[in-house]
XYZ file of C-alpha atoms in Angstrom:
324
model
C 92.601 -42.138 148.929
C 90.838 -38.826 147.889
C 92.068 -35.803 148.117
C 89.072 -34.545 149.390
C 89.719 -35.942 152.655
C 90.737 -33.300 155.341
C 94.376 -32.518 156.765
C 93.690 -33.747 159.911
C 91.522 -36.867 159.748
C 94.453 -37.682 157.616
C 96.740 -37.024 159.976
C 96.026 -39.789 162.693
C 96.678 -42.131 159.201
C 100.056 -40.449 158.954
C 101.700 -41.122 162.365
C 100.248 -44.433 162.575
C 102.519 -45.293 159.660
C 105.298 -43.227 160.845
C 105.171 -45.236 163.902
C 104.428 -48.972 162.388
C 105.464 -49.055 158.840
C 108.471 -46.442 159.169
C 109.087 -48.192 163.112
C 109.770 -44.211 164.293
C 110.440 -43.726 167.739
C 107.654 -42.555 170.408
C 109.698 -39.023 170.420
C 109.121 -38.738 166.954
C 105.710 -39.846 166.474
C 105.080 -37.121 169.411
C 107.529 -34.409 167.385
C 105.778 -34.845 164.039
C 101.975 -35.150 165.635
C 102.488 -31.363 167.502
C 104.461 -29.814 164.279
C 101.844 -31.005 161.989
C 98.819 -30.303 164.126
C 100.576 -26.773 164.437
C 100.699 -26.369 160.790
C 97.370 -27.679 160.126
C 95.672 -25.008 162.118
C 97.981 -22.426 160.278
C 97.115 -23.173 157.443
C 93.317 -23.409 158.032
C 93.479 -19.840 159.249
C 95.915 -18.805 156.395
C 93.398 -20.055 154.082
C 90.813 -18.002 155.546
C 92.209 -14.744 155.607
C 93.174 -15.281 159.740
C 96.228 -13.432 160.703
C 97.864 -15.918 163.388
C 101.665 -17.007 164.752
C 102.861 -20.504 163.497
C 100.899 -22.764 165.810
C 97.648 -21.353 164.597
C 97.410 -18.833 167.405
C 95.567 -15.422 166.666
C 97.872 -12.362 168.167
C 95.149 -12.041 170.966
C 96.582 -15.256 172.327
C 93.120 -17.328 171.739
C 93.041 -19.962 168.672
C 91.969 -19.240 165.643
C 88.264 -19.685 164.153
C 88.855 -22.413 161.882
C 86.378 -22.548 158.829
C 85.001 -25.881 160.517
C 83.104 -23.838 163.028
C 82.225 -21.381 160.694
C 80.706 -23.321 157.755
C 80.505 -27.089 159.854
C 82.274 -29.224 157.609
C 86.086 -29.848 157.786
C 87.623 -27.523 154.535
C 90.924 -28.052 154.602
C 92.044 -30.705 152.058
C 95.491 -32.130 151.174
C 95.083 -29.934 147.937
C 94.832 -26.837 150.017
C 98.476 -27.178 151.173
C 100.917 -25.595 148.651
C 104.233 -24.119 148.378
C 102.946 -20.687 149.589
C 101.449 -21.884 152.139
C 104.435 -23.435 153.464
C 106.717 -20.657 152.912
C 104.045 -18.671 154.688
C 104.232 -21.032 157.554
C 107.903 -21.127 157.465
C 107.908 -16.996 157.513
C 105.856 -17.138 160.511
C 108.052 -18.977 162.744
C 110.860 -16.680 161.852
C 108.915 -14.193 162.784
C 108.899 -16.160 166.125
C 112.509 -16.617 166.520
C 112.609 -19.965 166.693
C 116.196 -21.125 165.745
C 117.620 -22.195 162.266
C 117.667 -26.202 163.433
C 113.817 -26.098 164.893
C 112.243 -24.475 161.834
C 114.649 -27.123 159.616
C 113.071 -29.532 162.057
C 109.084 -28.686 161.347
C 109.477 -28.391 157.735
C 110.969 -31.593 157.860
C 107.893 -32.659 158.968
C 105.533 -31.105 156.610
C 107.481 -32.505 153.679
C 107.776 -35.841 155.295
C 103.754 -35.263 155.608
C 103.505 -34.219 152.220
C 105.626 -37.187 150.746
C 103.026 -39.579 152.313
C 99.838 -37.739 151.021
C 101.942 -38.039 147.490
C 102.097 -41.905 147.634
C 99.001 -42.324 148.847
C 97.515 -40.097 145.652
C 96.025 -37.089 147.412
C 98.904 -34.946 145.707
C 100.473 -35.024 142.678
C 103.977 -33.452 143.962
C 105.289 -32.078 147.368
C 104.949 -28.422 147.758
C 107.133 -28.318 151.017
C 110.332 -29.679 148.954
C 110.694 -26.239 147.217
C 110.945 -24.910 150.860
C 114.923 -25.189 151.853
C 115.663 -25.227 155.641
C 117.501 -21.962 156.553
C 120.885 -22.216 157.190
C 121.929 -22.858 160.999
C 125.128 -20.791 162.014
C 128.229 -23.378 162.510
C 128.765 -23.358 165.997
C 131.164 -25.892 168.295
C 129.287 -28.075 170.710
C 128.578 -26.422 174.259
C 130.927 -28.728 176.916
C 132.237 -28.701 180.589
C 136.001 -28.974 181.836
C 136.861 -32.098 183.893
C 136.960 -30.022 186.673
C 133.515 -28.549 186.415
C 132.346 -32.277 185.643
C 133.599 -33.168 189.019
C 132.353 -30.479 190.461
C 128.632 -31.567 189.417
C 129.180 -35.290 190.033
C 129.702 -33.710 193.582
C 126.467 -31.510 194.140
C 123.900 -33.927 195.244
C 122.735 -34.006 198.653
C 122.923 -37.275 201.065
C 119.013 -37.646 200.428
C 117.031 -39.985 198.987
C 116.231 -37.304 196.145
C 120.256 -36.322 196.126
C 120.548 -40.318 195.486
C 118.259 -40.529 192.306
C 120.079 -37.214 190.684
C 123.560 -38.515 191.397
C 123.010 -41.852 189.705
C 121.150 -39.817 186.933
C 124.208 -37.381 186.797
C 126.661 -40.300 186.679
C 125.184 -42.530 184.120
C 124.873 -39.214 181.719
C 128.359 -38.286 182.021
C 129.393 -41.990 181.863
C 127.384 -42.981 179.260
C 126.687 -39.807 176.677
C 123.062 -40.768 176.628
C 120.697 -38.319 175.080
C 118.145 -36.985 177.481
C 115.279 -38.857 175.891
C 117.052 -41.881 176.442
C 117.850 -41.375 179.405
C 114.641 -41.007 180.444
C 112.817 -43.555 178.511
C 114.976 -46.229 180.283
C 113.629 -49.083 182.177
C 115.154 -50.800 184.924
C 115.805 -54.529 182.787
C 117.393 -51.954 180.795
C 120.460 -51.520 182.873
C 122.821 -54.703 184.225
C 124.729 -54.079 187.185
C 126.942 -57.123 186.840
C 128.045 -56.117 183.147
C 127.939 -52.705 184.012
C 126.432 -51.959 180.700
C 122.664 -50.445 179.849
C 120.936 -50.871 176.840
C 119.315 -47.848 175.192
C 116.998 -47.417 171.974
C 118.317 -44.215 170.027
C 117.675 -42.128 166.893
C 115.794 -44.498 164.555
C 114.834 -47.362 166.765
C 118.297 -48.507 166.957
C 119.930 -50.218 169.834
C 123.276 -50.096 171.053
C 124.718 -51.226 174.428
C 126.931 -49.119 176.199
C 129.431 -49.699 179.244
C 129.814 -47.084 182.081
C 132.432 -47.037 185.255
C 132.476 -48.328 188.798
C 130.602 -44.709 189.873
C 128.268 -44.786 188.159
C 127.642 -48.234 189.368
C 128.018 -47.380 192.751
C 125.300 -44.632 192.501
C 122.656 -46.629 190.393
C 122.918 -49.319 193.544
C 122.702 -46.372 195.930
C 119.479 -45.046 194.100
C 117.585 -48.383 193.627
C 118.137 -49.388 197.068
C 115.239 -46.470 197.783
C 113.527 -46.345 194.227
C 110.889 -48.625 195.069
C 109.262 -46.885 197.660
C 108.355 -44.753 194.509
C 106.822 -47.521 193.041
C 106.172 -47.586 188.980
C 104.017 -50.273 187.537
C 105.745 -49.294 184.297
C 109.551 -49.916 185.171
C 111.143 -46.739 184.825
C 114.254 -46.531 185.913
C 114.225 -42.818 186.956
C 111.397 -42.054 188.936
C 109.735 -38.252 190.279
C 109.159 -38.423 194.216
C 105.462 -39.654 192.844
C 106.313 -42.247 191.359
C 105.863 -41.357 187.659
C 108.603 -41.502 185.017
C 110.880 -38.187 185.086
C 110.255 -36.144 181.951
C 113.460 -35.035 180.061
C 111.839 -31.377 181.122
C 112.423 -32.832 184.836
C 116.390 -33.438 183.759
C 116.703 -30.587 182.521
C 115.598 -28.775 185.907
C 117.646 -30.995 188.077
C 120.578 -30.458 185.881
C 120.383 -26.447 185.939
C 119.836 -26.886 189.859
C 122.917 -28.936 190.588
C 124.633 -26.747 188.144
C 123.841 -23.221 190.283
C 125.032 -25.506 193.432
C 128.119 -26.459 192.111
C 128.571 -22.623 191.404
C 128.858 -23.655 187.669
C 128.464 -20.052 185.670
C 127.286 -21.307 182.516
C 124.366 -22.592 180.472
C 124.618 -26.185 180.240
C 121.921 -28.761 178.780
C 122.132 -32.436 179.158
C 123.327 -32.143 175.835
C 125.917 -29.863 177.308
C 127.056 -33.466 179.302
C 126.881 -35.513 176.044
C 129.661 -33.148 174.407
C 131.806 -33.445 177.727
C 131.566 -36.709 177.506
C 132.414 -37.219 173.795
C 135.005 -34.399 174.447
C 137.008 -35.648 177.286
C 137.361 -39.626 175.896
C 139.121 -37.486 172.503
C 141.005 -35.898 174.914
C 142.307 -38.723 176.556
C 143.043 -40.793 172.914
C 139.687 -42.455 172.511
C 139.128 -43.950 168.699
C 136.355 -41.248 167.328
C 134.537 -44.667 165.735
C 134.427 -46.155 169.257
C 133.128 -42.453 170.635
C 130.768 -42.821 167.358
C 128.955 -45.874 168.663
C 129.116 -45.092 172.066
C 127.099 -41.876 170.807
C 124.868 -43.491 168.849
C 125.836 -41.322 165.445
C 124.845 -42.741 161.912
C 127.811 -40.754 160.762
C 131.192 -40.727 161.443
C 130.646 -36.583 160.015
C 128.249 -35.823 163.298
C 131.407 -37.258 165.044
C 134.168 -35.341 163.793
C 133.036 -32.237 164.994
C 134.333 -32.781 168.394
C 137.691 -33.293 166.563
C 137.766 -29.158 166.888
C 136.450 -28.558 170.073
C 139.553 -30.560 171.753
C 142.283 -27.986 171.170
C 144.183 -29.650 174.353
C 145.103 -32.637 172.691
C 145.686 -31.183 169.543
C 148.049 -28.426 171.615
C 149.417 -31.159 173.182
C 150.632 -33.147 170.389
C 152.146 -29.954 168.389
C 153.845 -28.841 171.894
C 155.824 -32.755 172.096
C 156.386 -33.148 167.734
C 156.971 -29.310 166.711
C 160.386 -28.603 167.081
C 159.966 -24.694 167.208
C 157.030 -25.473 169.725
């Protein structure tokens, strides 16, 4: 491949291998094609002398001229892309105050992007590698009490919508499902018999995990009205038209039920993925098993909810300390 061939014609080649050769999930096929389309408009501004914000967006809110329109050939070239340029890029969403882990995420990205143009011979070395990922502040995982859990469980009305968001509510807290898996899940994904559902995770990987009698209950509640919201496609958790709810749809149920159950805090469904993880610790739960259940690669990721749960760790000094 030449390296004369532009960033973004090259970048359709990219994700198509991301998604077949590297079998990358559809989240982060989409995650890599909006960084990278970001960054390629930066840097064709940078390049010419344009003064824009890390997507490639001029301070008067409207895009950037790219040197396309001005000369009518595509300029930008996987030679074009080097380390200042992605330090420059990297500066720019600081600028934006985007957090430590989202700017780690992007360059991630462009050196991932870069790595590929290397093997297929359009660069000699990867500029982006010199670029480190600024360090993200060590902070303990965001969770709610039982009590508050209960609480929630509790908020949704006796209507048909109140239905779908209990059984979504339920299965999160049951199940510690991310809320892209969540929401990617299809109905032969979930067995009512076995009480288990089977989920696709973080690298294509599968796991099956078991959830309680509630949840049951409320998935048997919801389905019994789900299909007069119809989905050729299968999707288990449906929007009152039909289509399949967007993890920006759980996220706005979630903070709704939250305000109802007069819950005074910011919570994600993240936020339920810690209280899950949290509360089987708490009640003597094998941190491997809570590792699968969660879907970590590493047992590390794990252990960090080994200092949120100061209750069983009280509760163990307060019955073996004798001074306790």
């Amino acid at each position: 491949m030449s390296s004369d061939q532009g960033l973004l014609e090259d970048l359709g080649a990219f994700l198509h291998g991301l998604k077949v050769e590297e079998n990358a999930s559809p989240y982060t096929v989409k995650a890599y094609r909006t960084d990278l389309s970001h960054f390629g408009r930066f840097l064709d501004a940078w390049l010419n002398g344009q003064e824009t914000d890390y997507r490639g967006t001029a301070p008067d809110k409207q895009r950037a001229t790219t040197r396309s329109e001005i000369g009518g050939s595509r300029m930008v070239k996987a030679t074009d892309i080097d380390t200042d340029a992605v330090r420059a890029w990297a500066a720019r969403m600081h600028a934006a105050s985007l957090s430590p882990v989202t700017i780690g995420r992007k360059l991630a990205a462009v050196r991932s992007y870069c790595g590929w143009l290397c093997r297929m011979g359009a660069l000699q070395n990867n500029p982006a590698r010199a670029i480190r990922n600024p360090k993200a502040p060590q902070s303990l995982p965001r969770f709610l009490s039982e009590s508050e859990i209960q609480s929630l469980l509790e908020s949704p009305a006796d209507t048909d919508l109140g239905r779908r968001d209990r059984a979504i509510l339920e299965l999160l807290y049951a199940t510690g499902l991310r809320a892209a898996e969540l929401t990617g899940l299809n109905t032969n994904n979930i067995n009512l018999d076995e009480r288990t559902v089977q989920v696709v995770g973080k690298g294509r990987k599968e796991r099956l995990i078991p959830f309680g009698s509630h949840a049951t209950d409320a998935i048997r509640n919801y389905l019994e009205i789900r299909n007069s919201w119809s989905n050729p496609s299968g999707a288990l958790f449906l929007s009152p038209k039909g289509k399949r709810l967007s993890t920006y749809g759980l996220r706005k149920l979630l903070a709704e039920h939250l305000q109802n159950a007069a819950i005074n805090k910011p919570a994600t469904p993240h936020a339920i993925r810690h209280s899950f993880a949290t509360h089987l610790l708490n009640a003597g739960a094998d941190l491997r098993a809570i590792q699968e259940l969660l879907g970590h690669a590493s047992l590390g990721t794990t252990q960090r909810y080994t200092h949120v749960s100061t209750t069983q760790l009280k509760a163990i000094y307060d019955k073996a300390h004798p001074r306790a």
